[in-house]
Coordinates of C-alpha atoms in Angstrom, one line a residue:
X1 CA 137.4 -40.2 146.2
X2 CA 137.6 -36.5 145.5
X3 CA 135.6 -35.2 142.5
X4 CA 137.3 -32.7 140.2
X5 CA 134.8 -29.9 139.5
X6 CA 134.5 -27.6 136.5
X7 CA 134.9 -24.1 138.0
X8 CA 131.9 -22.7 136.2
X9 CA 129.6 -25.7 137.0
X10 CA 130.4 -27.7 140.1
X11 CA 132.6 -25.0 141.5
X12 CA 129.9 -22.3 141.0
X13 CA 127.2 -24.5 142.5
X14 CA 129.2 -25.2 145.6
X15 CA 129.6 -21.5 146.4
X16 CA 125.9 -20.9 145.6
X17 CA 124.7 -23.7 147.8
X18 CA 127.0 -22.6 150.7
X19 CA 125.3 -19.2 150.6
X20 CA 121.8 -20.8 150.3
X21 CA 121.5 -19.2 146.8
X22 CA 121.0 -22.4 144.9
X23 CA 118.1 -22.5 142.3
X24 CA 115.9 -25.5 141.8
X25 CA 116.4 -25.8 138.0
X26 CA 119.6 -25.4 135.9
X27 CA 120.6 -25.7 132.3
X28 CA 124.1 -27.2 132.1
X29 CA 125.8 -26.4 128.8
X30 CA 128.9 -28.5 127.9
X31 CA 130.5 -30.8 125.3
X32 CA 128.5 -33.8 124.6
X33 CA 131.0 -36.4 125.8
X34 CA 131.4 -34.4 129.1
X35 CA 127.8 -33.9 129.9
X36 CA 127.3 -37.1 132.0
X37 CA 130.3 -36.1 134.2
X38 CA 129.1 -32.4 134.4
X39 CA 125.6 -33.5 135.5
X40 CA 127.1 -35.8 138.1
X41 CA 129.0 -32.9 139.5
X42 CA 125.7 -31.2 140.1
X43 CA 124.4 -34.3 142.0
X44 CA 127.5 -34.3 144.2
X45 CA 126.9 -30.7 145.2
X46 CA 123.1 -30.9 145.6
X47 CA 123.3 -33.9 147.8
X48 CA 126.5 -33.5 149.7
X49 CA 127.2 -29.7 149.9
X50 CA 130.2 -29.1 152.0
X51 CA 131.0 -32.8 152.5
X52 CA 131.8 -33.5 148.8
X53 CA 134.7 -35.8 148.4
X54 CA 135.0 -36.7 152.1
X55 CA 136.5 -40.2 152.7
X56 CA 133.5 -41.3 154.7
X57 CA 130.8 -39.8 152.5
X58 CA 128.5 -42.6 151.6
X59 CA 126.4 -40.4 149.3
X60 CA 129.5 -39.5 147.3
X61 CA 130.4 -43.1 146.9
X62 CA 126.9 -44.0 145.7
X63 CA 126.8 -41.1 143.2
X64 CA 130.2 -42.2 141.8
X65 CA 128.8 -45.7 141.3
X66 CA 125.5 -44.5 139.9
X67 CA 123.8 -46.2 142.8
X68 CA 122.2 -43.3 144.7
X69 CA 118.4 -43.8 144.8
X70 CA 117.7 -40.1 145.0
X71 CA 119.8 -39.3 141.8
X72 CA 117.5 -40.1 138.9
X73 CA 118.9 -39.9 135.4
X74 CA 116.9 -39.7 132.2
X75 CA 116.4 -40.7 129.4
X76 CA 115.8 -44.3 130.4
X77 CA 117.0 -45.6 127.0
X78 CA 120.7 -44.8 127.2
X79 CA 121.3 -46.4 123.8
X80 CA 119.2 -44.0 121.8
X81 CA 119.8 -41.3 124.5
X82 CA 116.7 -39.3 123.4
X83 CA 114.1 -38.0 125.8
X84 CA 110.5 -39.1 125.5
X85 CA 107.3 -37.9 127.1
X86 CA 107.3 -41.0 129.2
X87 CA 110.7 -40.0 130.6
X88 CA 109.4 -36.6 131.6
X89 CA 106.2 -38.1 133.0
X90 CA 108.4 -40.3 135.2
X91 CA 110.4 -37.3 136.4
X92 CA 107.3 -35.4 137.3
X93 CA 105.9 -38.4 139.2
X94 CA 109.1 -39.0 141.1
X95 CA 109.5 -35.3 141.9
X96 CA 106.5 -35.6 144.3
X97 CA 108.1 -38.4 146.3
X98 CA 110.2 -38.0 149.4
X99 CA 113.9 -38.8 149.4
X100 CA 114.5 -42.4 150.1
X101 CA 118.3 -42.8 150.4
X102 CA 119.1 -41.0 153.7
X103 CA 119.2 -37.7 151.9
X104 CA 117.3 -34.4 152.1
X105 CA 116.6 -33.9 148.4
X106 CA 116.0 -35.6 145.1
X107 CA 118.2 -34.8 142.1
X108 CA 117.1 -35.2 138.4
X109 CA 119.8 -35.4 135.8
X110 CA 118.3 -34.8 132.3
X111 CA 120.7 -35.5 129.4
X112 CA 118.9 -33.6 126.6
X113 CA 121.9 -33.3 124.2
X114 CA 120.1 -35.4 121.6
X115 CA 116.6 -34.2 122.3
X116 CA 116.4 -30.5 121.5
X117 CA 115.7 -31.0 117.8
X118 CA 113.5 -33.3 115.8
X119 CA 110.1 -34.9 116.5
X120 CA 108.8 -34.5 120.0
X121 CA 111.4 -32.0 121.2
X122 CA 108.8 -29.4 122.1
X123 CA 106.4 -31.9 123.7
X124 CA 108.7 -33.1 126.4
X125 CA 109.8 -29.6 127.2
X126 CA 106.3 -28.3 127.5
X127 CA 105.4 -31.2 129.8
X128 CA 108.3 -30.3 132.1
X129 CA 107.4 -26.6 132.4
X130 CA 105.1 -26.7 135.4
X131 CA 107.6 -28.8 137.4
X132 CA 110.4 -26.3 136.5
X133 CA 108.2 -23.4 137.5
X134 CA 106.7 -24.8 140.7
X135 CA 109.1 -27.6 142.0
X136 CA 108.5 -29.4 145.2
X137 CA 110.9 -28.5 148.1
X138 CA 114.1 -30.4 147.9
X139 CA 113.9 -31.1 144.2
X140 CA 116.7 -30.1 141.9
X141 CA 116.6 -30.5 138.1
X142 CA 119.7 -30.2 135.9
X143 CA 119.2 -30.3 132.1
X144 CA 122.3 -31.0 130.1
X145 CA 122.6 -29.7 126.5
X146 CA 125.4 -28.7 124.1
X147 CA 123.6 -25.4 123.2
X148 CA 121.0 -23.7 125.4
X149 CA 119.5 -21.9 122.5
X150 CA 118.1 -25.2 121.3
X151 CA 115.7 -25.2 124.2
X152 CA 112.4 -23.4 124.3
X153 CA 112.5 -19.9 125.6
X154 CA 109.9 -20.9 128.2
X155 CA 112.3 -23.5 129.5
X156 CA 115.3 -21.2 129.5
X157 CA 113.4 -18.5 131.5
X158 CA 112.7 -21.0 134.3
X159 CA 116.3 -22.1 134.7
X160 CA 119.7 -20.8 135.6
X161 CA 122.3 -21.5 132.9
X162 CA 125.8 -22.9 133.7
X163 CA 128.4 -23.3 131.0
X164 CA 131.4 -25.6 130.9
X165 CA 134.7 -23.8 131.3
X166 CA 136.6 -23.2 128.1
X167 CA 139.8 -25.1 127.5
X168 CA 142.9 -23.2 126.4
X169 CA 144.0 -23.4 122.8
X170 CA 147.0 -25.5 123.9
X171 CA 144.7 -28.0 125.7
X172 CA 142.4 -28.3 122.7
X173 CA 145.3 -28.8 120.4
X174 CA 146.7 -31.6 122.6
X175 CA 143.4 -33.4 122.8
X176 CA 142.9 -33.2 119.1
X177 CA 146.4 -34.4 118.5
X178 CA 145.6 -37.4 120.8
X179 CA 142.9 -38.3 118.3
X180 CA 145.5 -38.7 115.5
X181 CA 145.2 -35.4 113.6
X182 CA 148.4 -33.7 112.3
X183 CA 150.0 -30.9 114.2
X184 CA 149.4 -28.1 111.7
X185 CA 145.7 -28.9 111.3
X186 CA 145.3 -29.2 115.1
X187 CA 146.8 -25.7 115.5
X188 CA 144.4 -24.3 113.0
X189 CA 141.4 -26.0 114.4
X190 CA 142.2 -25.4 118.1
X191 CA 142.8 -21.7 117.5
X192 CA 139.4 -21.4 115.9
X193 CA 137.5 -23.8 118.2
X194 CA 136.5 -21.3 120.9
X195 CA 138.0 -23.6 123.6
X196 CA 135.9 -26.6 122.6
X197 CA 137.3 -30.0 121.6
X198 CA 134.0 -30.9 119.9
X199 CA 134.1 -27.7 117.8
X200 CA 137.7 -28.3 116.9
X201 CA 137.1 -31.9 115.8
X202 CA 134.1 -30.7 113.7
X203 CA 136.4 -28.2 111.9
X204 CA 139.0 -30.9 111.3
X205 CA 136.5 -33.1 109.7
X206 CA 135.1 -30.4 107.4
X207 CA 137.3 -30.1 104.2
X208 CA 135.3 -27.0 103.1
X209 CA 136.3 -25.1 106.2
X210 CA 140.0 -26.0 105.7
X211 CA 139.8 -24.8 102.1
X212 CA 138.5 -21.5 103.5
X213 CA 141.5 -21.4 105.9
X214 CA 144.0 -22.1 103.1
X215 CA 142.4 -19.4 100.9
X216 CA 142.7 -16.9 103.8
X217 CA 146.3 -17.8 104.3
X218 CA 147.0 -17.4 100.5
X219 CA 145.3 -14.1 100.4
X220 CA 147.0 -12.7 103.5
X221 CA 150.4 -13.8 102.2
X222 CA 150.2 -13.0 98.5
X223 CA 147.5 -10.4 97.7
X224 CA 149.8 -7.4 97.2
X225 CA 148.1 -5.1 94.7
X226 CA 144.9 -4.5 92.7
X227 CA 146.5 -6.4 89.8
X228 CA 146.1 -9.7 91.6
X229 CA 143.2 -8.8 93.9
X230 CA 140.6 -10.2 91.4
X231 CA 141.9 -13.7 91.8
X232 CA 141.6 -13.6 95.6
X233 CA 138.2 -12.1 95.4
X234 CA 137.1 -14.9 93.1
X235 CA 138.6 -17.5 95.5
X236 CA 136.7 -15.9 98.5
X237 CA 133.4 -15.8 96.6
X238 CA 133.8 -19.5 95.8
X239 CA 133.7 -20.1 99.5
X240 CA 130.1 -18.7 99.8
X241 CA 129.0 -21.2 102.4
X242 CA 132.2 -20.8 104.4
X243 CA 132.9 -17.1 104.1
X244 CA 132.8 -16.6 107.8
X245 CA 135.5 -19.2 108.2
X246 CA 137.6 -17.4 105.6
X247 CA 137.1 -14.0 107.4
X248 CA 137.6 -15.5 110.8
X249 CA 140.9 -17.2 109.9
X250 CA 142.1 -14.1 108.1
X251 CA 141.5 -12.1 111.3
X252 CA 143.5 -14.7 113.3
X253 CA 146.4 -14.5 110.9
X254 CA 146.5 -10.7 111.2
X255 CA 146.3 -11.0 115.0
X256 CA 149.2 -13.5 114.9
X257 CA 151.3 -11.0 112.8
X258 CA 150.8 -8.4 115.6
X259 CA 151.6 -10.6 118.6
X260 CA 154.5 -12.1 116.7
X261 CA 156.2 -8.7 116.8
X262 CA 155.0 -7.6 120.3
X263 CA 154.9 -10.8 122.4
X264 CA 155.7 -14.0 120.6
X265 CA 154.8 -16.1 123.6
X266 CA 151.1 -15.3 122.9
X267 CA 151.2 -16.9 119.4
X268 CA 148.5 -19.5 118.7
X269 CA 150.0 -20.8 115.4
X270 CA 153.7 -21.5 116.1
X271 CA 153.9 -23.9 113.2
X272 CA 153.0 -21.0 110.8
X273 CA 156.1 -18.9 111.6
X274 CA 157.2 -18.8 107.9
X275 CA 153.8 -17.7 106.8
X276 CA 153.5 -15.1 109.6
X277 CA 156.9 -13.7 108.6
X278 CA 155.5 -13.1 105.2
X279 CA 152.3 -11.5 106.4
X280 CA 154.4 -9.2 108.7
X281 CA 156.3 -8.0 105.6
X282 CA 152.9 -7.2 104.0
X283 CA 151.3 -5.4 107.0
X284 CA 152.7 -3.1 109.7
X285 CA 151.3 -3.6 113.2
X286 CA 148.9 -0.6 112.7
X287 CA 148.0 -1.9 109.2
X288 CA 147.1 -5.3 110.6
X289 CA 145.0 -3.8 113.4
X290 CA 143.2 -1.6 110.8
X291 CA 142.5 -4.6 108.6
X292 CA 141.1 -6.5 111.5
X293 CA 138.6 -3.7 112.0
X294 CA 137.6 -3.7 108.4
X295 CA 137.1 -7.5 108.4
X296 CA 134.9 -7.2 111.5
X297 CA 132.9 -4.5 109.7
X298 CA 132.5 -6.7 106.7
X299 CA 131.2 -9.6 108.9
X300 CA 128.6 -7.3 110.4
X301 CA 127.4 -6.2 106.9
X302 CA 127.1 -9.8 105.8
X303 CA 125.1 -10.6 109.0
X304 CA 122.8 -7.8 108.1
X305 CA 122.2 -9.3 104.6
X306 CA 124.6 -7.3 102.5
X307 CA 125.5 -8.6 99.0
X308 CA 128.5 -11.0 99.3
X309 CA 130.2 -10.0 96.0
X310 CA 130.0 -6.3 96.8
X311 CA 131.2 -6.8 100.4
X312 CA 134.1 -9.0 99.5
X313 CA 135.3 -6.6 96.7
X314 CA 135.0 -3.6 99.0
X315 CA 136.8 -5.4 101.8
X316 CA 139.8 -6.5 99.7
X317 CA 140.2 -3.1 98.2
X318 CA 140.1 -1.6 101.8
X319 CA 142.8 -4.1 102.9
X320 CA 145.0 -3.1 100.1
X321 CA 144.5 0.6 100.8
X322 CA 145.4 0.1 104.5
X323 CA 148.4 -1.9 103.5
X324 CA 149.6 0.9 101.3
X325 CA 148.8 3.8 103.7
X326 CA 150.5 2.0 106.6
X327 CA 153.6 0.8 104.8
X328 CA 156.9 1.3 106.5

């Protein structure tokens, strides 16, 4: 039995513990469905160190079977999977006890993915603070979440943060396709997912986001002059709640038009070859790069609270101007 470690979680911990640089409290950030396995990686490392995966390692076998008495998982209610004050009180109490299963430490795996928002989310975190700050020797606490920013700053400051390795776009696309989504949609979602299957699936299940992607594609292909720019500005403004998705996908399309001409093997949207051909005819390589810079500038203005209508109108005019100035 040889565990397969995420390089940035189990792999990182192994190197840290080998050098005696391991901390006592960690935040483990990963996809919701992977958190139980990621937390278990942490238990393997904390309890077994260099012996992880050895054929005769009794501790590894017990961890794999969820039978190790010094690996304590909370919440207790795995159906609701929400932490309670009682769960944390149990953790605190158990942290004062000596190891009982022929080991040198106790490991607490806290799956908090459903417990960083809503009623009671601050109460359990505050109750855990003192234990995080002044743990007993031989106590290791791993808090699993999908987003570390959901935790209180006081909790984050007392822990090291480990983040799940990002998947490649191709890997995300394959996993989304395995869920039954069509190839073209999987390509779009995987390219915009940031290496997360969860994020990709959320995009696929959000029709408004895909309307924004289609609007970006239509604009990049067909907005050719100030005569038809008004129509595309109106379409973008109608996407008020998804304007960042519109701008993000527009940027991706322009990026694709650049790599298509420089190194086609780097393409993220091979199913969009016909569309990218048309975008290439609209924008030179320098023009596409210039437009990406303008889109990023527009994103920053919107983040700073700029007026949406003014920003979109200015952006589209700038894109047309660059297209004209950089024409072949």
